[in-house]
Coordinates of C-alpha atoms in Angstrom, one line a residue:
X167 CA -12.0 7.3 -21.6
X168 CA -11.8 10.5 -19.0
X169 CA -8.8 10.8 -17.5
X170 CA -9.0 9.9 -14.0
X171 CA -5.9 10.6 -11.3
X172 CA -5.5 8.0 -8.8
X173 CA -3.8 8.1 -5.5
X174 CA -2.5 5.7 -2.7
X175 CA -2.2 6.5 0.4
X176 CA -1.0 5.5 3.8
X177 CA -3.5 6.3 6.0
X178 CA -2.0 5.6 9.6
X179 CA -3.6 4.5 12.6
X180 CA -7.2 4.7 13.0
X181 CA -8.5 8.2 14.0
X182 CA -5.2 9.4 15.3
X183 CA -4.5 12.1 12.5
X184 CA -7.6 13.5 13.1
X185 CA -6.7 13.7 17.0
X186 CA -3.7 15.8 16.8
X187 CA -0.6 12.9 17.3
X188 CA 2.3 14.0 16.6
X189 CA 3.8 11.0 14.8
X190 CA 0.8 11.3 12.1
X191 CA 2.1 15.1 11.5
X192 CA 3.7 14.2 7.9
X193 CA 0.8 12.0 6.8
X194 CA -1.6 15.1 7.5
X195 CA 0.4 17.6 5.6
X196 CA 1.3 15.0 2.9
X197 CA -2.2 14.5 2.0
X198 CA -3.2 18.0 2.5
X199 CA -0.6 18.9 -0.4
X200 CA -2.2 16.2 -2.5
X201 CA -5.2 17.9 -2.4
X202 CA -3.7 21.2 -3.2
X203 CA -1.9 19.5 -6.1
X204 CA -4.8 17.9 -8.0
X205 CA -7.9 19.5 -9.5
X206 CA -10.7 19.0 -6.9
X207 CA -12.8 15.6 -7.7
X208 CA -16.2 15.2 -9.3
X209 CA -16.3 12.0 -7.5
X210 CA -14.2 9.5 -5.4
X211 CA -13.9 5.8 -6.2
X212 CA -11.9 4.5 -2.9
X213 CA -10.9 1.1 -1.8
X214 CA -10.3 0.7 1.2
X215 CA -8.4 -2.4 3.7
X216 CA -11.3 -2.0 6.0
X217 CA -13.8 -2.9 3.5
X218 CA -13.4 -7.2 2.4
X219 CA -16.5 -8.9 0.5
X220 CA -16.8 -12.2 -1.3
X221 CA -18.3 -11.2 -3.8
X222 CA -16.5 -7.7 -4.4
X223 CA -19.5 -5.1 -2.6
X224 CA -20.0 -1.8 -3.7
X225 CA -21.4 1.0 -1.5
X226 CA -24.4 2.1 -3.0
X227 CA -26.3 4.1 -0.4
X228 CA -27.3 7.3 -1.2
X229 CA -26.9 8.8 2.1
X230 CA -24.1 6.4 3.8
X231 CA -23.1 6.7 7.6
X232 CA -19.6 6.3 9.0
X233 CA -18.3 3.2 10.9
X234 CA -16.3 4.0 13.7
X235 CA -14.0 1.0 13.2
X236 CA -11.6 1.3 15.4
X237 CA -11.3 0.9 19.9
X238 CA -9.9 2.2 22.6
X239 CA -9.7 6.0 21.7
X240 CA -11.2 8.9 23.1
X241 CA -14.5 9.9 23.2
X242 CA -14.0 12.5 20.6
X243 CA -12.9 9.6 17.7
X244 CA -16.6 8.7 17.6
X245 CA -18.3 11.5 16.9
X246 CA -16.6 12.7 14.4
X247 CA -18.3 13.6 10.9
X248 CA -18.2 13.5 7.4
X249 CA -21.7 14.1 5.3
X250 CA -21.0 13.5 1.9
X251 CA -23.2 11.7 0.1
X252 CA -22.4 8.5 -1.9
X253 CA -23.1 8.2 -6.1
X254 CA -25.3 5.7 -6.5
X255 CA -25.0 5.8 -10.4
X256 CA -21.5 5.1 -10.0
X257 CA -21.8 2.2 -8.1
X258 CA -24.1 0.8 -10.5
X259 CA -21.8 1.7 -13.6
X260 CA -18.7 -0.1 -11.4
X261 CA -21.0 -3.2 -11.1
X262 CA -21.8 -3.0 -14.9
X263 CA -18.2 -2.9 -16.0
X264 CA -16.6 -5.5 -12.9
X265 CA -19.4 -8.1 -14.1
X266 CA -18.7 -7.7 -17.6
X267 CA -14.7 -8.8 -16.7
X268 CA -16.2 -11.5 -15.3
X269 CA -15.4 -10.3 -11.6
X270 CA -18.6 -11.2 -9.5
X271 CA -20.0 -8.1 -7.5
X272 CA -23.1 -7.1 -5.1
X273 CA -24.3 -3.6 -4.4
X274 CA -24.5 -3.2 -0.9
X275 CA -27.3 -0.1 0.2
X276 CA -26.4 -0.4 4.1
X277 CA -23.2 -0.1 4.3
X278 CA -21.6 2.9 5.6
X279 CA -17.9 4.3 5.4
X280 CA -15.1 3.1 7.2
X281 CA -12.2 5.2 8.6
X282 CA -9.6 4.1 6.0
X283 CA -12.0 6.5 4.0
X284 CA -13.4 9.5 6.0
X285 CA -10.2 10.0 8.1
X286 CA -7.9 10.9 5.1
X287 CA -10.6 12.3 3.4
X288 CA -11.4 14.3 5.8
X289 CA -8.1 15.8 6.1
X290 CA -7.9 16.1 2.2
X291 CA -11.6 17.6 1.3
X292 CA -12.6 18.7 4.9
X293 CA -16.2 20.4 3.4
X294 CA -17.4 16.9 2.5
X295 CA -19.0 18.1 -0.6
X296 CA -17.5 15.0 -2.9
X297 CA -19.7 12.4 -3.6
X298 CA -17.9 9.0 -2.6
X299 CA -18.3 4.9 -3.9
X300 CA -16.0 2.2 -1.6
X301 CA -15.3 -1.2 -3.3
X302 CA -14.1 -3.8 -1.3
X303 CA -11.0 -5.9 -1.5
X304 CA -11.8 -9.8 -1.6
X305 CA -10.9 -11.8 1.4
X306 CA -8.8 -13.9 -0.9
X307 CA -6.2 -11.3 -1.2
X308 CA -5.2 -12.5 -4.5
X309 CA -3.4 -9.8 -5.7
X310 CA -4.1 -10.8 -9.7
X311 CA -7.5 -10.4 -9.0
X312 CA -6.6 -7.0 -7.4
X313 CA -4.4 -5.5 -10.6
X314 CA -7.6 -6.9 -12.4
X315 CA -10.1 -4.8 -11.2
X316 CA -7.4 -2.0 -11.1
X317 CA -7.8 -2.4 -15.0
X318 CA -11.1 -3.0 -15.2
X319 CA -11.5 0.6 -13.5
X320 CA -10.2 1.9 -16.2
X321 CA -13.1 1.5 -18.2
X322 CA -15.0 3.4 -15.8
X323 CA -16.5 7.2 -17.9
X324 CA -17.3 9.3 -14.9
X325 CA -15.6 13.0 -15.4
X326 CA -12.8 14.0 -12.8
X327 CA -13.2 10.8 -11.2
X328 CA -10.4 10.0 -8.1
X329 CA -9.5 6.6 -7.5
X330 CA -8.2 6.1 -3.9
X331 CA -6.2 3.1 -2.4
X332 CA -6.4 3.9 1.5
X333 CA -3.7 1.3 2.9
X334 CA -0.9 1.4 4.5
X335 CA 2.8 0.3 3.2
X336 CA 3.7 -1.1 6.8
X337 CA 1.3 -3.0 8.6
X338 CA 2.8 -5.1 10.5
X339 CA 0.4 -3.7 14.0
X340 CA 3.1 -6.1 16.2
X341 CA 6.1 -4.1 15.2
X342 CA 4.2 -1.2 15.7
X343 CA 4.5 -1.4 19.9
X344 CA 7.3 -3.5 19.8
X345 CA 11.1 -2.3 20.4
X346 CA 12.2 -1.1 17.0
X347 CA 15.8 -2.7 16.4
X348 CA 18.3 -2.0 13.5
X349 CA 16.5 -5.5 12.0
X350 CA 13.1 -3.7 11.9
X351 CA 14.1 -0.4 10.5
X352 CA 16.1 -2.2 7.7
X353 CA 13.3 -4.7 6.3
X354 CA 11.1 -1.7 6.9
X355 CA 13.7 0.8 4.6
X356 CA 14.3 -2.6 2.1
X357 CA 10.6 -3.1 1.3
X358 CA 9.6 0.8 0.8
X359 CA 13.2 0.8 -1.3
X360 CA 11.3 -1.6 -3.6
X361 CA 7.9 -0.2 -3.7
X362 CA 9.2 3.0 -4.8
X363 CA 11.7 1.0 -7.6
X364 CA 8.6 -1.0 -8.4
X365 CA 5.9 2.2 -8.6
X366 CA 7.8 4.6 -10.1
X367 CA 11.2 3.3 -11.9
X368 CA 10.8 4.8 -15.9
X369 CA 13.0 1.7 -16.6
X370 CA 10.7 -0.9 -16.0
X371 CA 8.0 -2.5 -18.5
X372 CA 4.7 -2.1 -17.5
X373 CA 4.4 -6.5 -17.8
X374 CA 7.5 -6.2 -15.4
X375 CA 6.0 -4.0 -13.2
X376 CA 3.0 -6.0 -12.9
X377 CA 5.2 -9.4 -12.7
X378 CA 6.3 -7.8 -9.3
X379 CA 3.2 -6.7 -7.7
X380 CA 1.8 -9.8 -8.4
X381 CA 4.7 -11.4 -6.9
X382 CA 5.5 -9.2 -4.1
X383 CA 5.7 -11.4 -1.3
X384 CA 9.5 -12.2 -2.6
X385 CA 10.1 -8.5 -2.2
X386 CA 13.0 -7.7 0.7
X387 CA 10.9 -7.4 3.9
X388 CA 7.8 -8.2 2.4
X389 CA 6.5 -10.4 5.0
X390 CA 7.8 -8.5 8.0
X391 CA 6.3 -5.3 6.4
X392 CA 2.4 -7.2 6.1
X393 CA 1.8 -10.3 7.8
X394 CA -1.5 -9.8 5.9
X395 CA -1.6 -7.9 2.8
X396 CA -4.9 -6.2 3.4
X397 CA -3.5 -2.6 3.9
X398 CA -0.9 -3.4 0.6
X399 CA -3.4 -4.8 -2.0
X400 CA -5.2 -1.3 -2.8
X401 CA -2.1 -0.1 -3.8
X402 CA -2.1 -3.2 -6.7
X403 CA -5.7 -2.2 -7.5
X404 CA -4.5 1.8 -8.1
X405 CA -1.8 0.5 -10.2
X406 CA -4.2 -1.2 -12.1
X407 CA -6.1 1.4 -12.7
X408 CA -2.9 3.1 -14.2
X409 CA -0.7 1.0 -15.8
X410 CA 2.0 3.2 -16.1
X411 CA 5.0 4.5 -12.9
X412 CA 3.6 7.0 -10.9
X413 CA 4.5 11.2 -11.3
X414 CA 4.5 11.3 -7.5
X415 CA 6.2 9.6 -5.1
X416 CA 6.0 10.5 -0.8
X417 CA 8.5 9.1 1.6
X418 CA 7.2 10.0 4.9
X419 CA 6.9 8.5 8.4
X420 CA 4.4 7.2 10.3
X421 CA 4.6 5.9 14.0
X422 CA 7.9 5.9 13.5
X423 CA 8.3 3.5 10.6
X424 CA 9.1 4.3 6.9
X425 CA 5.9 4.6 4.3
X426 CA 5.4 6.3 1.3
X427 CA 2.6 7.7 -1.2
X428 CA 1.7 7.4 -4.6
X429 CA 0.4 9.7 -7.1
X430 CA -0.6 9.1 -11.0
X431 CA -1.8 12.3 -12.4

């Protein structure tokens, strides 16, 4: 098996750390040192929380176009670009290897990229000369099924091959315009507290670690932190795919609420 780095993200809101907001300032230079840090990708493998299938869908365009996902911003946000091209062959090998773990699948040839993938990516690798493959989450948000095809991603032989989870470890969009009270900011501090104990604590069994993610909703602040756990579950499937704590951890903020990064090198 190659040995494949894999990285989650916070990715913030919509286009706005391509548009020059202030409050995105840290997640733009956080994932620019990322880049810096690892050797540059043959390929990217990214799942994103804009992307839900039942079956799990694969990408498998060639030449894939960008969905502009998001409303309400500037005239600028949707015209931005990123060309690269998608990898059909690994989309095909992913299907191979998800299908033989019993995890049901469909290639999908007309679907384009969403933003939780060509906004940090375009900060990270702005030439856009990295071939790219999204999976989707399933709408079930079962977040054994997520670890599960973390593992099975694993088995995946592609050379220099990046997994990326593009999420977000707050996403709770109401707290987000609301008043932020000492309440908020200490659910908010109390779940990233135990996303960083659970990611990257060397004390910790891996069958521990896992016990957690699977059960994170009793996590302090869980709930407040995702109302829906779409932005959270690529984080279990990057785990997955690593199975050991993380070498890197980011504690950054974002809108003004706590998040954090993860790195397995």
């Amino acid at each position: 098996m190659q040995q494949t780095n894999v990285f989650f993200l916070s990715h913030g809101g919509g286009p706005l750390p391509l548009l020059g907001e202030p409050s995105h300032k840290e997640m733009v230079t956080c994932l620019q040192s990322v880049a810096a840090k690892i050797t540059k990708p043959s390929a990217i493998l990214m799942i994103s929380a804009h992307y839900e299938a039942n079956p799990i869908a694969i990408t498998a365009s060639a030449t894939p176009k960008l969905i502009y996902d998001y409303y309400g911003f500037p005239e600028q946000a949707y015209q931005l670009a990123y060309p690269c091209a998608g990898e059909p062959k690994l989309a095909e090998q992913l299907q191979q290897a998800l299908k033989s773990n019993g995890i049901a699948t469909n290639l999908d040839t007309q679907r384009g990229f969403d933003h939780g993938m060509f906004v940090p990516l375009k900060i990270m690798f702005p030439e856009a000369d990295i071939p790219c493959v999204q999976i989707s989450l399933n709408p079930t948000l079962d977040p054994a099924m997520h670890l599960k095809i973390g593992q099975v991603l694993q088995q995946i032989e592609y050379e220099n091959l990046l997994i990326i989870g593009s999420g977000f470890t707050f996403h709770n969009m109401q707290a987000f315009f609301a008043k932020q009270t000492t309440a908020m900011q200490k659910l908010n501090q109390s779940f990233e507290q135990w996303l960083i104990d659970t990611l990257a604590s060397p004390k910790l069994a891996e069958p521990e670690r896992t016990q957690r993610l699977t059960n994170w909703k009793l996590a302090p602040g869980a709930q407040f932190c995702h109302p829906r756990e779409e932005h959270l579950l690529p984080l279990h499937v990057c785990y997955g795919a690593a199975q050991r704590p993380c070498e890197n951890v980011y504690e950054l903020e974002i809108s003004g609420k706590k998040a954090s990064m993860y790195l397995w090198l």
